[in-house]
XYZ file of C-alpha atoms in Angstrom:
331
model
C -44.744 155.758 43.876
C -46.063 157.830 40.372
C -49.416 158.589 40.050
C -51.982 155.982 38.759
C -55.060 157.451 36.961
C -57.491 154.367 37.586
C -56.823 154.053 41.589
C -57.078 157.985 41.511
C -60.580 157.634 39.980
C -61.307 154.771 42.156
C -60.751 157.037 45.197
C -62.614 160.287 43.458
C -65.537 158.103 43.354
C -65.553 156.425 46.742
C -65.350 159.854 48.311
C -68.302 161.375 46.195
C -70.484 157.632 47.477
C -69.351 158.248 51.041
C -70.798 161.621 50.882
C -73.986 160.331 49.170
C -74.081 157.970 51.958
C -72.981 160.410 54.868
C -76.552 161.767 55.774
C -77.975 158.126 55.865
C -78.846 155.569 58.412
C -75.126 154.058 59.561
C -76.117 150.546 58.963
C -77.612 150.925 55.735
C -74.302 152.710 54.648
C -72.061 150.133 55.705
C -74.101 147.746 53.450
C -74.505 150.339 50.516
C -70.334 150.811 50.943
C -69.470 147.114 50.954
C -71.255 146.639 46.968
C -69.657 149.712 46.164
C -66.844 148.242 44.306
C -68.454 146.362 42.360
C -70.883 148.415 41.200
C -68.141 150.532 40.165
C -66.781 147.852 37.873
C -69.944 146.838 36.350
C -72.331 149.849 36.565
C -70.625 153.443 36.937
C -73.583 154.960 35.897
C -75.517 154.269 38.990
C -73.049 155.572 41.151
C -73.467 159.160 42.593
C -70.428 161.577 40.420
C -70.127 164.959 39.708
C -68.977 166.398 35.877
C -65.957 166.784 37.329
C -65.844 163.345 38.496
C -67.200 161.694 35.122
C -64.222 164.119 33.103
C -61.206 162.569 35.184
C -62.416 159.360 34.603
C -62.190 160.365 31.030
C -58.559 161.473 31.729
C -58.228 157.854 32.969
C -59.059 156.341 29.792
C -56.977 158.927 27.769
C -54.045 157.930 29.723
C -54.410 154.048 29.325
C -54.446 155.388 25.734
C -51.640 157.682 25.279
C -49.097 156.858 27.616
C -48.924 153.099 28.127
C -50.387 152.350 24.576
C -49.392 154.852 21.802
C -45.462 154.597 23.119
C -45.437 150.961 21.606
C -47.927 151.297 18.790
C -46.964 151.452 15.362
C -47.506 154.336 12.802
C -50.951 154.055 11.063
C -52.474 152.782 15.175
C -50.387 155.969 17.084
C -52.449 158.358 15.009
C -55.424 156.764 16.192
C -54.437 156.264 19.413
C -53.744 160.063 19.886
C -56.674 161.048 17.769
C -58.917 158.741 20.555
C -57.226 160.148 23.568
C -57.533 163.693 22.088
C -61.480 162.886 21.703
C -61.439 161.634 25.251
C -59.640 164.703 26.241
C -61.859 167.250 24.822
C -64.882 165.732 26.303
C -63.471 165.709 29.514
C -63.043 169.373 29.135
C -66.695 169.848 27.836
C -67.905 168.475 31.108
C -65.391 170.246 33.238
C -63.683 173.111 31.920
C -61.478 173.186 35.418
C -60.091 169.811 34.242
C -56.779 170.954 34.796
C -54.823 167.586 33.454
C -57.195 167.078 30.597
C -55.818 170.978 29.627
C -52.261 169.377 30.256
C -52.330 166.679 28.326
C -54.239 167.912 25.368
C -51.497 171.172 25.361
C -48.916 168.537 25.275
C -50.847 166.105 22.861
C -50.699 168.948 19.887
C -47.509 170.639 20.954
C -44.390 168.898 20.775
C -42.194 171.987 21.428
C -40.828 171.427 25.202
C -40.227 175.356 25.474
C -43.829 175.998 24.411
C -45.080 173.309 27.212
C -43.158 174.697 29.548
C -44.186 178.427 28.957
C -47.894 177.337 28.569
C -47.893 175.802 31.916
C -46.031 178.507 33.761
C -48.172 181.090 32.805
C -51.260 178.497 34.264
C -49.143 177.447 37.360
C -50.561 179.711 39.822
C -54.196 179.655 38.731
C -54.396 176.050 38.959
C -52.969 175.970 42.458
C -55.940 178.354 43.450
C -58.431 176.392 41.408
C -56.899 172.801 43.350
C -56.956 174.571 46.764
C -60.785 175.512 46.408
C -61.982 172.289 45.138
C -59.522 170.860 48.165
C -61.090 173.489 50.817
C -65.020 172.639 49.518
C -64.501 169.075 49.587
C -62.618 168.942 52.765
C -65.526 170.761 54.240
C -68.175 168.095 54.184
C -65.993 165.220 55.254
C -65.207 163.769 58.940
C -61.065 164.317 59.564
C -60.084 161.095 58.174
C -61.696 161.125 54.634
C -60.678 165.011 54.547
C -57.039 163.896 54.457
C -57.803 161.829 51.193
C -59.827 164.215 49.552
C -56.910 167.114 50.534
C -54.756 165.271 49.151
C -56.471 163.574 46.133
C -57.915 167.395 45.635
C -54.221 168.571 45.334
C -52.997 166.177 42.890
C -53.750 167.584 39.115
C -51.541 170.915 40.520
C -48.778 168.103 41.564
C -48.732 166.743 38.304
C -48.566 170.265 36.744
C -45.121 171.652 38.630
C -44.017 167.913 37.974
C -44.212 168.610 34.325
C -42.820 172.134 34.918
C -39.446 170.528 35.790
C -39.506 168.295 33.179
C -40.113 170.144 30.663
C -38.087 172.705 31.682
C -35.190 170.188 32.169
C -35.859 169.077 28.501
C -35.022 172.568 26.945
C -31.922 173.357 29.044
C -34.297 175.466 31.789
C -32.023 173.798 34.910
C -32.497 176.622 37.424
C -36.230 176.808 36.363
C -36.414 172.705 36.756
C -35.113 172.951 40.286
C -36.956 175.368 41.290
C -40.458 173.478 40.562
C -39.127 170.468 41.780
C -38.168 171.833 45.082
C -41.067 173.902 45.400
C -43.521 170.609 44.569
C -41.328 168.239 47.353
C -42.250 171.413 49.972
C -46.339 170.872 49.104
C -45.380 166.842 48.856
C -42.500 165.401 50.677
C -43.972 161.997 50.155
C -43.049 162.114 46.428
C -45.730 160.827 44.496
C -44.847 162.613 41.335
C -40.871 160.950 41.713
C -39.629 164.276 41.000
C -36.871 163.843 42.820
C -35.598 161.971 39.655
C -35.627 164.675 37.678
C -34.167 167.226 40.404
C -31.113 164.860 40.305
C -31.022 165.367 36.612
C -31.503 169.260 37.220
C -28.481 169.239 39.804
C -26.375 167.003 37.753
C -26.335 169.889 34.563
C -25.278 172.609 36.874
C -22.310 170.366 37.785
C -23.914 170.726 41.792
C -22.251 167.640 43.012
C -23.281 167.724 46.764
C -26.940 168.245 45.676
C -26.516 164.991 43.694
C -24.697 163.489 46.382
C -27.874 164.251 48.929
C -29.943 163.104 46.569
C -28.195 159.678 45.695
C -28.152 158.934 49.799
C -32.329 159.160 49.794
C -32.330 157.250 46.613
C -29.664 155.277 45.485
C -32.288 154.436 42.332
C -31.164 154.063 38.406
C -31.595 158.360 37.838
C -29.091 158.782 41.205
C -26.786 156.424 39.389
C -26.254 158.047 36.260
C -26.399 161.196 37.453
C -23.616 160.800 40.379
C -22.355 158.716 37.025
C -22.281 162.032 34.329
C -20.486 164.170 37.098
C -17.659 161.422 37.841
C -17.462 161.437 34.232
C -17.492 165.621 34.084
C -14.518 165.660 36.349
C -12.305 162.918 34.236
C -12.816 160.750 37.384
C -13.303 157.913 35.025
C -12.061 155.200 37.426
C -15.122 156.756 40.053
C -17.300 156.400 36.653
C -16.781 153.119 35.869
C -17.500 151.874 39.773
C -20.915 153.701 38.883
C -21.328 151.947 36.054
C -20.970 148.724 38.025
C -23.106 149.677 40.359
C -26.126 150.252 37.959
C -25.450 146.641 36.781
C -25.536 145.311 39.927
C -28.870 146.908 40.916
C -29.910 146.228 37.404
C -29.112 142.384 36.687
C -29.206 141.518 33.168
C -30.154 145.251 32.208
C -26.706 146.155 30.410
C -28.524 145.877 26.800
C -30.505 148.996 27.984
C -27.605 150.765 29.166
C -26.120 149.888 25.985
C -28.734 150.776 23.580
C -29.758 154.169 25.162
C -33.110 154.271 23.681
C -35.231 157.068 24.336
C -39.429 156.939 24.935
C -41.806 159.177 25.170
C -42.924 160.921 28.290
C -45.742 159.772 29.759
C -48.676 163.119 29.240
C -50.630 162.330 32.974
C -47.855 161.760 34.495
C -44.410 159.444 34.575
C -44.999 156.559 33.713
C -45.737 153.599 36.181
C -43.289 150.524 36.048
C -42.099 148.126 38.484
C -39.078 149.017 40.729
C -35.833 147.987 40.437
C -36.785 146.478 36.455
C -35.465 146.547 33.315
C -38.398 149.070 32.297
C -37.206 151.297 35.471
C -33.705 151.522 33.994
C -35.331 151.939 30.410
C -37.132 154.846 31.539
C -34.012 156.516 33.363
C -31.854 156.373 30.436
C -34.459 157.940 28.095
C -34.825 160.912 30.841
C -31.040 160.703 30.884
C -30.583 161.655 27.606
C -30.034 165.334 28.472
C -26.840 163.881 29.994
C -25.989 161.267 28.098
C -26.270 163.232 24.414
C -24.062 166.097 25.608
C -21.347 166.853 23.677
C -20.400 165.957 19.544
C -18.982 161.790 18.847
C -19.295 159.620 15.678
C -21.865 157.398 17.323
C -24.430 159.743 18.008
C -24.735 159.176 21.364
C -22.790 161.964 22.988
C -19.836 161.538 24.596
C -20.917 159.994 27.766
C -23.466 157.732 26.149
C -20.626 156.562 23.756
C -18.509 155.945 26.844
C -21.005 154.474 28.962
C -21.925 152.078 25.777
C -18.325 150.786 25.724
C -18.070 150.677 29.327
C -20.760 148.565 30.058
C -19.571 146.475 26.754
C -16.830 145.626 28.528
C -17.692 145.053 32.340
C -20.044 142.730 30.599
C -17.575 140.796 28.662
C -15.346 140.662 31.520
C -18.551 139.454 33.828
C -19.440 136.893 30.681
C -15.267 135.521 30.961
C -15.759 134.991 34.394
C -18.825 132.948 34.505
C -16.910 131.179 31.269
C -13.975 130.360 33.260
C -15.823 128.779 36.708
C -18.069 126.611 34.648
């Protein structure tokens, strides 16, 4: 799943041609269509777009910039790299002032405060629903039944992404009730999931101690964020025997991953959206630890970690010993 900005501008722009081409002689079209990706690739320009269309694609580069870049860059190239997406950004807005994830990201670019993101985009939330449903309802309205389902639901997206960083950020600064409640009220306009929300609902559930919502959760899942969290509440409840089969069962679904569980590092959120990586992956399990820091860093210990990270470090320490000793011992 997650959101990827290039094959959503891919599909912005093959809807705008196919209603360039809708009006046409059928045979002509079907010609025109089949160059079409290639002329996207080596000649945007000549392709039929709207300001609207030319921001996002701006978005697009911004995000190659700031979220799969900048995270690994060092120093004196970050501040470039954020000054260049910020450039990007504000363009995109100067084209298309209704370019709700451009407003998103550049909000989130020069404010690091999670309680500040999180009020900003609440008091936008509703407003950008509206704006999404009348691009979705124009759009829709000059396309046959098939392309309208794309454009409904490629139309819908940049409000998606919005209550998806609603729960996060509200997660981040200790908002749990207020996380849930976006999350929830995003799966009811998306059941498919795009946004993997879901991953931070289980999060959400696992601070309010709400063990049968992480239980439900963990059934549709079974992923690296169901883990720890079904993990943290084990742990809550002393059941450190139920905890430590957890634990085992990240490192099964995670082979050769225990270094990450160990190290606990944290990264930065992606600003489009959360960040694509392949399933099942050390870079998965990376990114679920960092987001699992609100679990994992709760409470004081001389480590630093919290006192489930500082278990879960020592845990994994020694499963992985005893799995090292056993390999030792049959060779």
């Amino acid at each position: 799943m997650a959101h990827d900005s290039r094959r959503e501008d891919y599909l912005r722009m093959s809807l705008r041609f196919a209603l360039s081409l809708d009006e046409g002689d059928p045979s002509r079209a079907a010609r025109e269509f089949a160059s079409f990706t290639r002329r996207l690739a080596r000649d945007r320009d000549s392709l039929p777009q709207s300001d609207a269309d030319r921001a996002f694609h701006l978005v697009s580069l911004a995000t190659e910039l700031v979220d799969y870049r900048l995270p690994f860059a060092g120093d004196a190239l970050a501040d470039s790299l954020t000054a260049r997406g910020l450039a990007l950004l504000e363009e995109a807005l100067s084209l298309d002032p209704n370019c709700h994830d451009a407003v998103r990201m550049s909000f989130s670019l020069k404010t690091p405060s999670a309680e500040a993101r999180w009020r900003f985009l609440v008091e936008r939330e509703e407003s950008v629903r509206l704006s999404c449903e009348s691009t979705r309802d124009q759009l829709c309205a000059e396309l046959d039944e098939t392309r309208a389902a794309l454009a409904e639901n490629v139309s819908m997206r940049p409000w998606w992404r919005w209550l998806a960083d609603m729960a996060e950020c509200a997660l981040i600064c200790g908002r749990n009730r207020a996380a849930i409640d976006a999350a929830e009220r995003l799966l009811a306009a998306e059941p498919s999931d795009l946004s993997d929300v879901r991953r931070t609902l289980v999060y959400a559930l696992a601070k309010l101690e709400d063990e049968d919502g992480v239980a439900r959760l963990a059934a549709e899942t079974g992923d690296a964020w169901s883990l720890l969290a079904s993990l943290a509440l084990a742990h809550k409840r002393c059941d450190f025997a139920e905890a430590r089969r957890q634990v085992e069962r990240l490192l099964a679904a995670y082979p050769g991953c225990a270094p990450v569980l160990m190290r606990q590092i944290e990264i930065p959120d992606g600003r489009f959206a959360r960040i694509r990586v392949p399933a099942r992956g050390e870079d998965e399990l990376i990114l679920a630890v960092s987001e699992g820091v609100v679990l994992l860093q709760e409470g004081a210990e001389r480590s630093g970690k919290g006192v489930l990270g500082a278990w879960l470090a020592r845990t994994v320490s020694e499963l992985a010993g005893e799995k090292d000793d056993e390999g030792a011992s049959r060779s």
